[in-house]
């Protein structure tokens, strides 16, 4: 055991040396002089789980407290609080749970009564599906096959949008409702036994309760809105303050469909599973009021695409370019190790911190595994041919996008395929056409681009190998 690890054993009473406002939802804010008891030493020896004398619990940084028994003979600490210890994010992740995406294979959306009857044929007791109600827009119908007939149950919603099949017991979402009736008939003609699975893409549902239970909820009152930063697909993005730190706040526009809400939350849910210095981190989600807010790490220099275009050759050095490339590749090595496919890697989705560290963002399309069926929204110029044509997304299709990203980086934010009409891109690429190197692009970098653009996904390097090549490239000083 190192000295660091044994600093404060559990049970130690400590006193705050400085005000600690807390930075993350699981932090325990306290004031100078407050009394705190250490409950647990976290994996990260710089951070402890502690209980405040007011009963609240959370994480505190080592360098903001001192042992109470020592506090009388220690001279006053310096008046300026230190930077809280850096934290080992893996220890933090342990504290906050992962929020899962649930799929609803048995949800068939807007189909008619006759369609649902056809889908439940041949009949089988307990065979079921859920569809949108035709009579009551916004509600659902649970259709269950029993003794050769189909029973229909209206599912109604309450003001919280919770759902119920009997008007008595309410569930947070359809997944919870179905799970309940899979265990027990509880008033239905029979227990739900076998689902009719929808062909194609399945709807997803993310549980608001799960964000709360897993420690990601941020009370709205803890957020101060400062100014707008930009506009996203779902609404405005704001600069805000949370416990003394700058944060970015993404809002979900007020009037949005269930699907849009779920997609917005899907991004947050994906982010709860990821933690890396080169990925924009989730701080929390604010759900207690409408609209829903997604709170992320603030990236002071904004989107890389914009930065490249506005600063250009005069400001951005060769060293900056190789650093950005390595940062992004590093983030992608991590995603690859987690078997996560981003699907939308592009310079518009890379953000820059005040210290010019590039981080990958926009996990809205990111999914574990490989299938995805709605191709309307695909950014054609960035997407690998096999992903466009056969919907085959993989870490290797992200590698293709990384090649396009490098091209953007070395052309200072130009739009890819400058001389090719948008509608012809796919054909051009299929015929083997590839972009020329941007002016002044180092040969090693152009070679990486070409490797990323191999028609055969298996012939492309993975991110670990690309990282090795990028490490070799030393820009002239
Ligand atoms: P969407 O993907 O929904 O279109 P983005 O996440 O790309 O939305 O956000 C839109 C814009 O808001 C970005 O281009 C950027 O200018 C700004 N922005 C988003 N997130 C942050 C952040 N964490 N820090 C600073 N600016 C941000
Ligand atoms: Mg974006």
Tab-separated table of C-alpha atoms and ligand atoms in Angstrom:
chain	number	residue	atom	x	y	z
A	1	UNK	CA	0.000	0.000	0.000
A	2	UNK	CA	1.294	3.427	-0.849
A	3	UNK	CA	1.169	6.338	1.522
A	4	UNK	CA	-1.547	7.891	-0.646
A	5	UNK	CA	-3.897	4.964	-0.208
A	6	UNK	CA	-3.776	4.953	3.566
A	7	UNK	CA	-4.219	8.689	4.127
A	8	UNK	CA	-7.673	8.599	5.683
A	9	UNK	CA	-9.008	5.196	6.663
A	10	UNK	CA	-12.803	4.821	6.740
A	11	UNK	CA	-14.250	6.284	9.933
A	12	UNK	CA	-11.822	9.212	10.050
A	13	UNK	CA	-13.476	12.513	10.922
A	14	UNK	CA	-12.248	15.344	8.706
A	15	UNK	CA	-12.748	19.075	8.516
A	16	UNK	CA	-13.131	21.108	5.315
A	17	UNK	CA	-10.056	23.244	4.608
A	18	UNK	CA	-11.791	25.149	1.809
A	19	UNK	CA	-15.281	25.503	0.374
A	20	UNK	CA	-15.824	22.643	-2.056
A	21	UNK	CA	-18.762	23.326	-4.402
A	22	UNK	CA	-18.514	19.909	-6.072
A	23	UNK	CA	-18.162	19.361	-9.765
A	24	UNK	CA	-20.197	16.293	-10.555
A	25	UNK	CA	-23.622	15.101	-9.377
A	26	UNK	CA	-22.068	12.492	-7.087
A	27	UNK	CA	-19.754	15.027	-5.402
A	28	UNK	CA	-20.497	16.107	-1.850
A	29	UNK	CA	-20.398	19.906	-1.589
A	30	UNK	CA	-19.173	21.317	1.752
A	31	UNK	CA	-17.891	24.524	3.312
A	32	UNK	CA	-14.697	25.360	5.093
A	33	UNK	CA	-14.956	24.119	8.676
A	34	UNK	CA	-17.694	21.534	7.965
A	35	UNK	CA	-17.330	18.141	9.568
A	36	UNK	CA	-17.125	15.070	7.312
A	37	UNK	CA	-16.727	11.378	8.045
A	38	UNK	CA	-14.854	9.198	5.557
A	39	UNK	CA	-17.056	6.242	4.591
A	40	UNK	CA	-15.056	4.583	1.895
A	41	UNK	CA	-11.769	4.897	0.091
A	42	UNK	CA	-12.590	4.838	-3.620
A	43	UNK	CA	-10.482	3.124	-6.236
A	44	UNK	CA	-8.953	6.539	-6.810
A	45	UNK	CA	-6.892	7.326	-3.678
A	46	UNK	CA	-7.416	11.064	-4.209
A	47	UNK	CA	-11.163	10.827	-3.766
A	48	UNK	CA	-13.138	9.546	-0.804
A	49	UNK	CA	-16.738	8.777	-0.225
A	50	UNK	CA	-17.795	10.806	2.789
A	51	UNK	CA	-20.816	11.700	4.882
A	52	UNK	CA	-21.474	15.314	5.837
A	53	UNK	CA	-22.686	16.174	9.338
A	54	UNK	CA	-25.979	17.160	7.645
A	55	UNK	CA	-26.420	13.538	6.507
A	56	UNK	CA	-25.674	13.898	2.791
A	57	UNK	CA	-23.131	11.605	1.148
A	58	UNK	CA	-20.874	11.888	-1.868
A	59	UNK	CA	-17.334	12.132	-3.179
A	60	UNK	CA	-14.758	14.599	-1.797
A	61	UNK	CA	-11.192	15.412	-2.938
A	62	UNK	CA	-8.342	14.590	-0.545
A	63	UNK	CA	-6.674	17.986	-0.778
A	64	UNK	CA	-9.726	19.930	0.428
A	65	UNK	CA	-9.915	18.345	3.882
A	66	UNK	CA	-7.721	17.548	6.875
A	67	UNK	CA	-8.060	15.145	9.743
A	68	UNK	CA	-10.028	16.665	12.600
A	69	UNK	CA	-7.612	15.536	15.305
A	70	UNK	CA	-4.835	17.449	13.528
A	71	UNK	CA	-6.827	20.521	12.718
A	72	UNK	CA	-6.030	22.407	15.932
A	73	UNK	CA	-2.265	22.407	15.473
A	74	UNK	CA	-2.132	22.974	11.759
A	75	UNK	CA	-1.533	26.529	10.692
A	76	UNK	CA	-4.132	28.124	8.477
A	77	UNK	CA	-4.056	26.724	4.955
A	78	UNK	CA	-3.325	29.065	2.077
A	79	UNK	CA	-6.324	31.283	1.391
A	80	UNK	CA	-6.616	30.165	-2.228
A	81	UNK	CA	-8.230	26.738	-2.656
A	82	UNK	CA	-6.122	24.345	-4.706
A	83	UNK	CA	-7.432	22.692	-7.833
A	84	UNK	CA	-9.310	19.621	-6.642
A	85	UNK	CA	-7.262	16.487	-7.245
A	86	UNK	CA	-7.579	15.154	-10.721
A	87	UNK	CA	-9.793	12.145	-10.695
A	88	UNK	CA	-9.443	8.693	-12.005
A	89	UNK	CA	-12.587	8.584	-14.115
A	90	UNK	CA	-12.850	4.819	-13.827
A	91	UNK	CA	-13.364	5.254	-10.083
A	92	UNK	CA	-16.083	7.797	-10.801
A	93	UNK	CA	-17.749	5.490	-13.287
A	94	UNK	CA	-17.935	2.875	-10.601
A	95	UNK	CA	-19.995	5.268	-8.524
A	96	UNK	CA	-22.438	6.243	-11.243
A	97	UNK	CA	-24.168	3.378	-12.940
A	98	UNK	CA	-24.589	2.714	-16.612
A	99	UNK	CA	-28.009	3.593	-18.022
A	100	UNK	CA	-29.158	0.982	-20.488
A	101	UNK	CA	-31.064	1.315	-23.721
A	102	UNK	CA	-33.989	-1.064	-23.827
A	103	UNK	CA	-35.317	-2.273	-27.141
A	104	UNK	CA	-38.975	-2.971	-27.770
A	105	UNK	CA	-38.981	-5.734	-30.396
A	106	UNK	CA	-42.720	-6.299	-29.808
A	107	UNK	CA	-43.642	-2.661	-30.513
A	108	UNK	CA	-45.075	-2.362	-34.027
A	109	UNK	CA	-45.944	1.329	-34.072
A	110	UNK	CA	-48.713	2.628	-36.280
A	111	UNK	CA	-50.355	-0.542	-37.643
A	112	UNK	CA	-54.087	-1.224	-37.948
A	113	UNK	CA	-56.235	-3.572	-35.920
A	114	UNK	CA	-56.453	-5.924	-38.901
A	115	UNK	CA	-52.658	-5.896	-39.291
A	116	UNK	CA	-52.204	-6.803	-35.655
A	117	UNK	CA	-54.687	-9.673	-35.987
A	118	UNK	CA	-52.791	-10.969	-39.001
A	119	UNK	CA	-49.494	-10.779	-37.106
A	120	UNK	CA	-51.009	-12.795	-34.248
A	121	UNK	CA	-51.902	-15.628	-36.636
A	122	UNK	CA	-51.561	-18.566	-36.218
A	123	UNK	CA	-52.960	-18.043	-32.749
A	124	UNK	CA	-51.085	-19.208	-29.684
A	125	UNK	CA	-52.029	-18.480	-26.077
A	126	UNK	CA	-50.001	-15.587	-24.733
A	127	UNK	CA	-48.697	-14.421	-28.132
A	128	UNK	CA	-48.656	-10.619	-28.013
A	129	UNK	CA	-47.614	-7.307	-29.541
A	130	UNK	CA	-48.093	-3.620	-28.780
A	131	UNK	CA	-49.147	-1.009	-31.335
A	132	UNK	CA	-50.209	2.612	-31.344
A	133	UNK	CA	-53.876	3.081	-30.586
A	134	UNK	CA	-55.895	4.201	-33.582
A	135	UNK	CA	-58.825	5.483	-31.587
A	136	UNK	CA	-56.818	7.385	-28.987
A	137	UNK	CA	-53.800	9.080	-30.524
A	138	UNK	CA	-50.790	8.928	-28.269
A	139	UNK	CA	-52.017	5.849	-26.417
A	140	UNK	CA	-51.148	2.225	-27.129
A	141	UNK	CA	-52.983	-1.041	-27.575
A	142	UNK	CA	-51.751	-4.312	-26.155
A	143	UNK	CA	-52.943	-7.188	-28.371
A	144	UNK	CA	-52.939	-10.679	-26.879
A	145	UNK	CA	-53.880	-13.939	-28.533
A	146	UNK	CA	-55.918	-16.323	-26.356
A	147	UNK	CA	-58.094	-19.338	-27.231
A	148	UNK	CA	-58.020	-18.462	-30.937
A	149	UNK	CA	-59.161	-14.875	-30.418
A	150	UNK	CA	-57.316	-11.591	-30.058
A	151	UNK	CA	-57.937	-9.513	-26.948
A	152	UNK	CA	-57.225	-5.777	-27.111
A	153	UNK	CA	-56.244	-3.739	-24.060
A	154	UNK	CA	-56.158	0.041	-24.203
A	155	UNK	CA	-53.020	1.367	-22.562
A	156	UNK	CA	-53.557	4.807	-21.154
A	157	UNK	CA	-51.099	7.407	-19.952
A	158	UNK	CA	-51.222	9.631	-16.913
A	159	UNK	CA	-49.903	13.177	-16.664
A	160	UNK	CA	-46.381	11.868	-16.032
A	161	UNK	CA	-46.652	9.809	-19.263
A	162	UNK	CA	-46.607	6.614	-17.222
A	163	UNK	CA	-48.635	3.777	-18.786
A	164	UNK	CA	-51.312	1.465	-17.478
A	165	UNK	CA	-53.360	-1.411	-18.914
A	166	UNK	CA	-55.935	-1.427	-16.113
A	167	UNK	CA	-56.102	2.194	-14.962
A	168	UNK	CA	-54.789	1.133	-11.568
A	169	UNK	CA	-51.192	0.132	-11.766
A	170	UNK	CA	-48.919	2.532	-13.704
A	171	UNK	CA	-45.474	1.800	-15.160
A	172	UNK	CA	-42.808	4.219	-16.232
A	173	UNK	CA	-42.717	2.859	-19.765
A	174	UNK	CA	-43.960	0.070	-22.022
A	175	UNK	CA	-40.932	-2.123	-21.280
A	176	UNK	CA	-41.748	-2.122	-17.566
A	177	UNK	CA	-45.427	-2.785	-18.282
A	178	UNK	CA	-44.669	-5.714	-20.574
A	179	UNK	CA	-42.151	-7.148	-18.094
A	180	UNK	CA	-44.842	-7.056	-15.421
A	181	UNK	CA	-47.398	-8.963	-17.495
A	182	UNK	CA	-44.760	-11.425	-18.655
A	183	UNK	CA	-44.440	-12.499	-15.034
A	184	UNK	CA	-48.104	-12.531	-14.168
A	185	UNK	CA	-51.467	-12.288	-16.005
A	186	UNK	CA	-52.669	-9.900	-13.251
A	187	UNK	CA	-56.114	-9.388	-14.795
A	188	UNK	CA	-55.270	-10.030	-18.474
A	189	UNK	CA	-56.721	-13.153	-20.143
A	190	UNK	CA	-53.318	-14.772	-19.723
A	191	UNK	CA	-49.669	-14.039	-19.059
A	192	UNK	CA	-47.663	-12.576	-21.976
A	193	UNK	CA	-45.606	-15.492	-23.220
A	194	UNK	CA	-44.354	-15.018	-26.745
A	195	UNK	CA	-43.817	-11.744	-28.557
A	196	UNK	CA	-44.313	-11.066	-32.239
A	197	UNK	CA	-41.106	-9.295	-33.221
A	198	UNK	CA	-41.221	-6.366	-35.579
A	199	UNK	CA	-39.195	-6.691	-38.766
A	200	UNK	CA	-36.472	-4.080	-39.241
A	201	UNK	CA	-35.352	-1.542	-36.655
A	202	UNK	CA	-36.746	-1.902	-33.161
A	203	UNK	CA	-37.889	1.059	-31.103
A	204	UNK	CA	-35.822	1.907	-28.097
A	205	UNK	CA	-36.802	3.218	-24.732
A	206	UNK	CA	-34.647	4.880	-22.120
A	207	UNK	CA	-35.922	5.160	-18.587
A	208	UNK	CA	-35.859	8.548	-16.865
A	209	UNK	CA	-36.021	6.741	-13.544
A	210	UNK	CA	-32.857	4.885	-14.415
A	211	UNK	CA	-30.937	8.154	-14.851
A	212	UNK	CA	-32.091	9.144	-11.371
A	213	UNK	CA	-31.329	5.792	-9.795
A	214	UNK	CA	-27.882	5.574	-11.314
A	215	UNK	CA	-26.768	8.954	-10.005
A	216	UNK	CA	-26.954	11.114	-13.143
A	217	UNK	CA	-29.807	13.456	-12.215
A	218	UNK	CA	-28.922	17.112	-11.716
A	219	UNK	CA	-31.462	19.332	-9.929
A	220	UNK	CA	-32.514	22.184	-12.237
A	221	UNK	CA	-31.808	24.688	-9.450
A	222	UNK	CA	-28.093	23.752	-9.548
A	223	UNK	CA	-27.776	24.964	-13.145
A	224	UNK	CA	-27.193	28.581	-14.120
A	225	UNK	CA	-27.782	29.439	-17.758
A	226	UNK	CA	-25.272	31.940	-19.147
A	227	UNK	CA	-25.382	32.315	-22.941
A	228	UNK	CA	-26.153	30.354	-26.093
A	229	UNK	CA	-23.322	28.406	-27.726
A	230	UNK	CA	-24.979	26.981	-30.770
A	231	UNK	CA	-27.884	25.104	-32.174
A	232	UNK	CA	-28.143	21.345	-32.275
A	233	UNK	CA	-30.524	18.933	-33.896
A	234	UNK	CA	-32.736	18.830	-30.807
A	235	UNK	CA	-32.566	22.426	-29.697
A	236	UNK	CA	-30.235	25.077	-28.376
A	237	UNK	CA	-26.931	24.434	-26.683
A	238	UNK	CA	-26.081	26.788	-23.805
A	239	UNK	CA	-23.078	27.684	-21.735
A	240	UNK	CA	-24.009	27.241	-18.104
A	241	UNK	CA	-22.545	26.941	-14.678
A	242	UNK	CA	-22.879	23.956	-12.414
A	243	UNK	CA	-21.343	23.999	-8.945
A	244	UNK	CA	-18.830	26.628	-9.936
A	245	UNK	CA	-17.771	25.014	-13.209
A	246	UNK	CA	-18.599	25.865	-16.789
A	247	UNK	CA	-20.736	23.257	-18.517
A	248	UNK	CA	-22.505	22.861	-21.840
A	249	UNK	CA	-26.255	22.362	-21.654
A	250	UNK	CA	-28.077	20.726	-24.542
A	251	UNK	CA	-31.828	21.188	-24.466
A	252	UNK	CA	-34.569	19.128	-25.948
A	253	UNK	CA	-37.034	21.465	-27.682
A	254	UNK	CA	-40.359	21.556	-25.858
A	255	UNK	CA	-42.692	19.968	-28.358
A	256	UNK	CA	-41.092	16.777	-29.499
A	257	UNK	CA	-42.293	13.330	-30.405
A	258	UNK	CA	-41.734	10.359	-28.157
A	259	UNK	CA	-39.166	9.124	-30.668
A	260	UNK	CA	-37.154	12.367	-30.551
A	261	UNK	CA	-37.146	12.307	-26.749
A	262	UNK	CA	-35.958	8.732	-26.769
A	263	UNK	CA	-33.229	9.502	-29.288
A	264	UNK	CA	-32.077	12.464	-27.214
A	265	UNK	CA	-31.927	10.279	-24.122
A	266	UNK	CA	-30.250	7.494	-26.089
A	267	UNK	CA	-27.282	9.805	-26.581
A	268	UNK	CA	-27.124	10.448	-22.832
A	269	UNK	CA	-27.482	6.741	-22.103
A	270	UNK	CA	-24.598	5.894	-24.438
A	271	UNK	CA	-22.507	8.561	-22.721
A	272	UNK	CA	-23.053	6.988	-19.288
A	273	UNK	CA	-21.092	3.970	-20.489
A	274	UNK	CA	-18.120	5.924	-21.857
A	275	UNK	CA	-15.358	7.790	-20.062
A	276	UNK	CA	-12.170	8.916	-21.765
A	277	UNK	CA	-10.146	12.142	-21.964
A	278	UNK	CA	-10.748	12.331	-25.714
A	279	UNK	CA	-14.506	11.881	-25.569
A	280	UNK	CA	-16.762	14.726	-24.445
A	281	UNK	CA	-17.974	13.583	-21.037
A	282	UNK	CA	-21.489	13.544	-19.665
A	283	UNK	CA	-21.912	15.369	-16.370
A	284	UNK	CA	-25.561	14.628	-15.846
A	285	UNK	CA	-29.112	14.964	-17.033
A	286	UNK	CA	-31.673	17.400	-15.693
A	287	UNK	CA	-35.092	15.837	-15.848
A	288	UNK	CA	-37.111	17.429	-13.101
A	289	UNK	CA	-38.581	20.063	-15.427
A	290	UNK	CA	-39.391	20.316	-19.101
A	291	UNK	CA	-37.446	20.651	-21.376
A	292	UNK	CA	-34.958	17.923	-20.531
A	293	UNK	CA	-31.316	19.063	-20.345
A	294	UNK	CA	-28.233	17.052	-21.146
A	295	UNK	CA	-25.225	18.512	-19.328
A	296	UNK	CA	-21.754	17.859	-20.691
A	297	UNK	CA	-18.228	19.012	-20.206
A	298	UNK	CA	-17.769	22.535	-21.633
A	299	UNK	CA	-15.492	22.771	-24.640
A	300	UNK	CA	-14.333	26.375	-24.763
A	301	UNK	CA	-13.058	26.458	-28.339
A	302	UNK	CA	-16.192	24.908	-29.829
A	303	UNK	CA	-16.470	22.635	-32.856
A	304	UNK	CA	-13.206	21.768	-34.619
A	305	UNK	CA	-14.745	22.320	-38.075
A	306	UNK	CA	-15.461	25.927	-37.182
A	307	UNK	CA	-12.066	26.352	-35.558
A	308	UNK	CA	-10.264	25.067	-38.669
A	309	UNK	CA	-12.231	27.381	-40.943
A	310	UNK	CA	-11.896	30.532	-38.874
A	311	UNK	CA	-8.251	30.164	-37.748
A	312	UNK	CA	-6.814	28.566	-40.868
A	313	UNK	CA	-3.162	28.169	-41.823
A	314	UNK	CA	-2.002	31.348	-40.124
A	315	UNK	CA	-2.949	30.210	-36.612
A	316	UNK	CA	-3.083	26.415	-36.713
A	317	UNK	CA	0.359	24.829	-36.608
A	318	UNK	CA	1.480	21.444	-37.952
A	319	UNK	CA	1.882	20.415	-34.323
A	320	UNK	CA	-1.765	21.392	-33.611
A	321	UNK	CA	-2.911	19.280	-36.544
A	322	UNK	CA	-1.022	16.164	-35.499
A	323	UNK	CA	-2.207	16.684	-31.902
A	324	UNK	CA	-5.858	16.910	-32.995
A	325	UNK	CA	-5.440	13.791	-35.153
A	326	UNK	CA	-3.872	11.861	-32.253
A	327	UNK	CA	-6.510	13.067	-29.762
A	328	UNK	CA	-9.354	11.929	-31.976
A	329	UNK	CA	-7.641	8.657	-32.832
A	330	UNK	CA	-7.078	8.024	-29.131
A	331	UNK	CA	-10.769	8.501	-28.400
A	332	UNK	CA	-11.569	6.120	-31.255
A	333	UNK	CA	-9.121	3.487	-29.936
A	334	UNK	CA	-11.137	3.580	-26.719
A	335	UNK	CA	-14.471	3.271	-28.564
A	336	UNK	CA	-13.036	0.397	-30.599
A	337	UNK	CA	-11.955	-1.346	-27.382
A	338	UNK	CA	-15.542	-1.013	-26.104
A	339	UNK	CA	-16.907	-2.361	-29.377
A	340	UNK	CA	-18.751	0.895	-29.932
A	341	UNK	CA	-19.384	2.227	-33.401
A	342	UNK	CA	-19.736	6.017	-33.605
A	343	UNK	CA	-21.264	6.292	-37.121
A	344	UNK	CA	-20.948	10.059	-37.331
A	345	UNK	CA	-17.260	10.876	-36.939
A	346	UNK	CA	-16.532	14.218	-38.646
A	347	UNK	CA	-14.809	17.478	-37.720
A	348	UNK	CA	-18.204	19.054	-36.919
A	349	UNK	CA	-18.555	16.444	-34.162
A	350	UNK	CA	-15.150	17.003	-32.644
A	351	UNK	CA	-14.976	19.732	-30.002
A	352	UNK	CA	-11.957	21.619	-28.666
A	353	UNK	CA	-11.277	22.493	-25.040
A	354	UNK	CA	-9.718	25.780	-23.957
A	355	UNK	CA	-6.388	23.923	-23.756
A	356	UNK	CA	-6.870	22.754	-27.377
A	357	UNK	CA	-7.546	19.129	-26.546
A	358	UNK	CA	-9.778	17.585	-29.200
A	359	UNK	CA	-12.607	15.346	-28.038
A	360	UNK	CA	-15.131	13.307	-29.965
A	361	UNK	CA	-18.774	14.151	-29.305
A	362	UNK	CA	-22.226	13.472	-30.736
A	363	UNK	CA	-23.023	9.945	-29.706
A	364	UNK	CA	-26.576	10.260	-30.989
A	365	UNK	CA	-26.072	7.613	-33.639
A	366	UNK	CA	-23.515	5.572	-31.718
A	367	UNK	CA	-24.529	2.064	-30.861
A	368	UNK	CA	-23.004	-1.081	-29.602
A	369	UNK	CA	-23.161	-3.769	-32.260
A	370	UNK	CA	-23.731	-3.049	-35.893
A	371	UNK	CA	-27.284	-2.818	-37.177
A	372	UNK	CA	-29.198	0.282	-37.998
A	373	UNK	CA	-31.827	0.639	-40.626
A	374	UNK	CA	-32.901	4.235	-41.144
A	375	UNK	CA	-30.374	5.510	-43.611
A	376	UNK	CA	-31.965	8.914	-44.371
A	377	UNK	CA	-29.824	10.778	-41.936
A	378	UNK	CA	-26.477	9.338	-42.931
A	379	UNK	CA	-23.773	11.852	-43.730
A	380	UNK	CA	-22.914	10.405	-47.154
A	381	UNK	CA	-19.516	12.052	-47.610
A	382	UNK	CA	-18.240	10.609	-44.329
A	383	UNK	CA	-19.836	7.162	-44.455
A	384	UNK	CA	-18.081	4.022	-45.703
A	385	UNK	CA	-19.530	2.445	-48.865
A	386	UNK	CA	-20.513	-0.840	-47.178
A	387	UNK	CA	-22.347	1.132	-44.484
A	388	UNK	CA	-24.216	3.215	-47.068
A	389	UNK	CA	-25.121	0.279	-49.278
A	390	UNK	CA	-25.555	-2.663	-46.959
A	391	UNK	CA	-25.932	-0.950	-43.625
A	392	UNK	CA	-22.772	-2.656	-42.405
A	393	UNK	CA	-21.481	-0.380	-39.668
A	394	UNK	CA	-18.382	-1.412	-37.768
A	395	UNK	CA	-15.276	0.040	-36.203
A	396	UNK	CA	-13.862	-0.249	-39.723
A	397	UNK	CA	-16.578	1.997	-41.135
A	398	UNK	CA	-15.573	4.505	-38.432
A	399	UNK	CA	-12.008	4.123	-39.749
A	400	UNK	CA	-13.223	5.257	-43.183
A	401	UNK	CA	-14.814	8.330	-41.556
A	402	UNK	CA	-11.559	8.997	-39.714
A	403	UNK	CA	-9.819	9.198	-43.110
A	404	UNK	CA	-12.333	11.835	-44.216
A	405	UNK	CA	-11.822	13.599	-40.889
A	406	UNK	CA	-8.050	13.725	-41.512
A	407	UNK	CA	-8.716	15.219	-44.925
A	408	UNK	CA	-10.876	17.935	-43.319
A	409	UNK	CA	-8.187	18.582	-40.715
A	410	UNK	CA	-5.414	19.029	-43.263
A	411	UNK	CA	-7.539	21.127	-45.599
A	412	UNK	CA	-8.493	23.467	-42.723
A	413	UNK	CA	-12.142	22.573	-42.724
A	414	UNK	CA	-13.008	22.274	-46.415
A	415	UNK	CA	-16.065	20.260	-47.342
A	416	UNK	CA	-14.893	16.840	-48.635
A	417	UNK	CA	-15.079	15.920	-52.350
A	418	UNK	CA	-15.049	19.592	-53.406
A	419	UNK	CA	-15.504	18.960	-57.115
A	420	UNK	CA	-17.957	16.065	-57.002
A	421	UNK	CA	-21.730	16.745	-57.070
A	422	UNK	CA	-23.295	15.401	-53.848
A	423	UNK	CA	-25.532	12.916	-55.634
A	424	UNK	CA	-22.621	11.318	-57.474
A	425	UNK	CA	-20.357	10.674	-54.476
A	426	UNK	CA	-21.368	7.057	-53.995
A	427	UNK	CA	-20.778	6.191	-57.646
A	428	UNK	CA	-17.433	7.993	-57.701
A	429	UNK	CA	-16.226	6.165	-54.627
A	430	UNK	CA	-17.490	2.828	-55.949
A	431	UNK	CA	-15.482	3.347	-59.118
A	432	UNK	CA	-12.378	3.775	-56.997
A	433	UNK	CA	-12.192	7.562	-56.982
A	434	UNK	CA	-10.435	8.928	-53.882
A	435	UNK	CA	-9.675	12.504	-52.841
A	436	UNK	CA	-6.259	14.039	-53.522
A	437	UNK	CA	-4.140	15.113	-50.572
A	438	UNK	CA	-4.901	18.608	-49.298
A	439	UNK	CA	-2.199	21.223	-50.075
A	440	UNK	CA	0.803	20.748	-47.828
A	441	UNK	CA	-0.470	17.477	-46.326
A	442	UNK	CA	2.447	15.334	-45.059
A	443	UNK	CA	2.844	12.133	-47.116
A	444	UNK	CA	2.535	9.916	-44.002
A	445	UNK	CA	-0.880	11.457	-43.259
A	446	UNK	CA	-2.092	11.025	-46.842
A	447	UNK	CA	-0.985	7.391	-46.718
A	448	UNK	CA	-3.150	6.910	-43.592
A	449	UNK	CA	-6.122	8.497	-45.417
A	450	UNK	CA	-5.719	6.104	-48.343
A	451	UNK	CA	-5.428	3.122	-45.973
A	452	UNK	CA	-8.660	4.233	-44.286
A	453	UNK	CA	-10.363	4.420	-47.693
A	454	UNK	CA	-9.690	0.842	-48.785
A	455	UNK	CA	-12.835	-0.587	-50.333
A	456	UNK	CA	-12.474	-3.786	-48.306
A	457	UNK	CA	-13.128	-2.985	-44.614
A	458	UNK	CA	-10.766	-5.794	-43.566
A	459	UNK	CA	-7.925	-4.191	-45.493
A	460	UNK	CA	-8.240	-0.978	-43.467
A	461	UNK	CA	-6.068	-0.586	-40.370
A	462	UNK	CA	-7.779	-0.475	-36.986
A	463	UNK	CA	-7.472	2.584	-34.752
A	464	UNK	CA	-4.686	1.072	-32.677
A	465	UNK	CA	-2.597	0.706	-35.814
A	466	UNK	CA	-3.475	4.180	-37.061
A	467	UNK	CA	-2.365	5.527	-33.672
A	468	UNK	CA	1.038	3.872	-34.160
A	469	UNK	CA	1.420	5.519	-37.575
A	470	UNK	CA	0.376	8.902	-36.168
A	471	UNK	CA	2.922	8.601	-33.385
A	472	UNK	CA	5.673	8.226	-35.978
A	473	UNK	CA	4.772	11.451	-37.748
A	474	UNK	CA	6.899	14.229	-36.265
A	475	UNK	CA	6.112	17.642	-37.735
A	476	UNK	CA	9.097	19.882	-38.651
A	477	UNK	CA	9.672	22.453	-35.931
B	1	LIG	P1	-26.361	18.148	-32.559
B	1	LIG	O1	-25.380	17.042	-32.744
B	1	LIG	O2	-27.595	17.770	-31.853
B	1	LIG	O3	-26.627	18.866	-33.848
B	1	LIG	P2	-24.162	19.430	-31.269
B	1	LIG	O4	-23.790	18.583	-30.105
B	1	LIG	O5	-23.305	19.272	-32.488
B	1	LIG	O6	-25.676	19.228	-31.611
B	1	LIG	O7	-24.124	20.943	-30.791
B	1	LIG	C1	-24.352	22.034	-31.661
B	1	LIG	C2	-23.310	23.114	-31.447
B	1	LIG	O8	-23.277	23.556	-30.089
B	1	LIG	C3	-21.876	22.644	-31.723
B	1	LIG	O9	-21.546	22.765	-33.066
B	1	LIG	C4	-21.057	23.563	-30.826
B	1	LIG	O10	-20.840	24.799	-31.460
B	1	LIG	C5	-21.954	23.764	-29.639
B	1	LIG	N1	-21.620	22.783	-28.570
B	1	LIG	C6	-22.155	21.555	-28.391
B	1	LIG	N2	-21.632	20.929	-27.336
B	1	LIG	C7	-20.738	21.773	-26.798
B	1	LIG	C8	-19.829	21.712	-25.663
B	1	LIG	N3	-19.784	20.621	-24.904
B	1	LIG	N4	-19.037	22.765	-25.439
B	1	LIG	C9	-19.092	23.873	-26.230
B	1	LIG	N5	-19.900	23.986	-27.298
B	1	LIG	C10	-20.717	22.966	-27.590
B	2	LIG	MG1	-23.459	17.847	-34.141
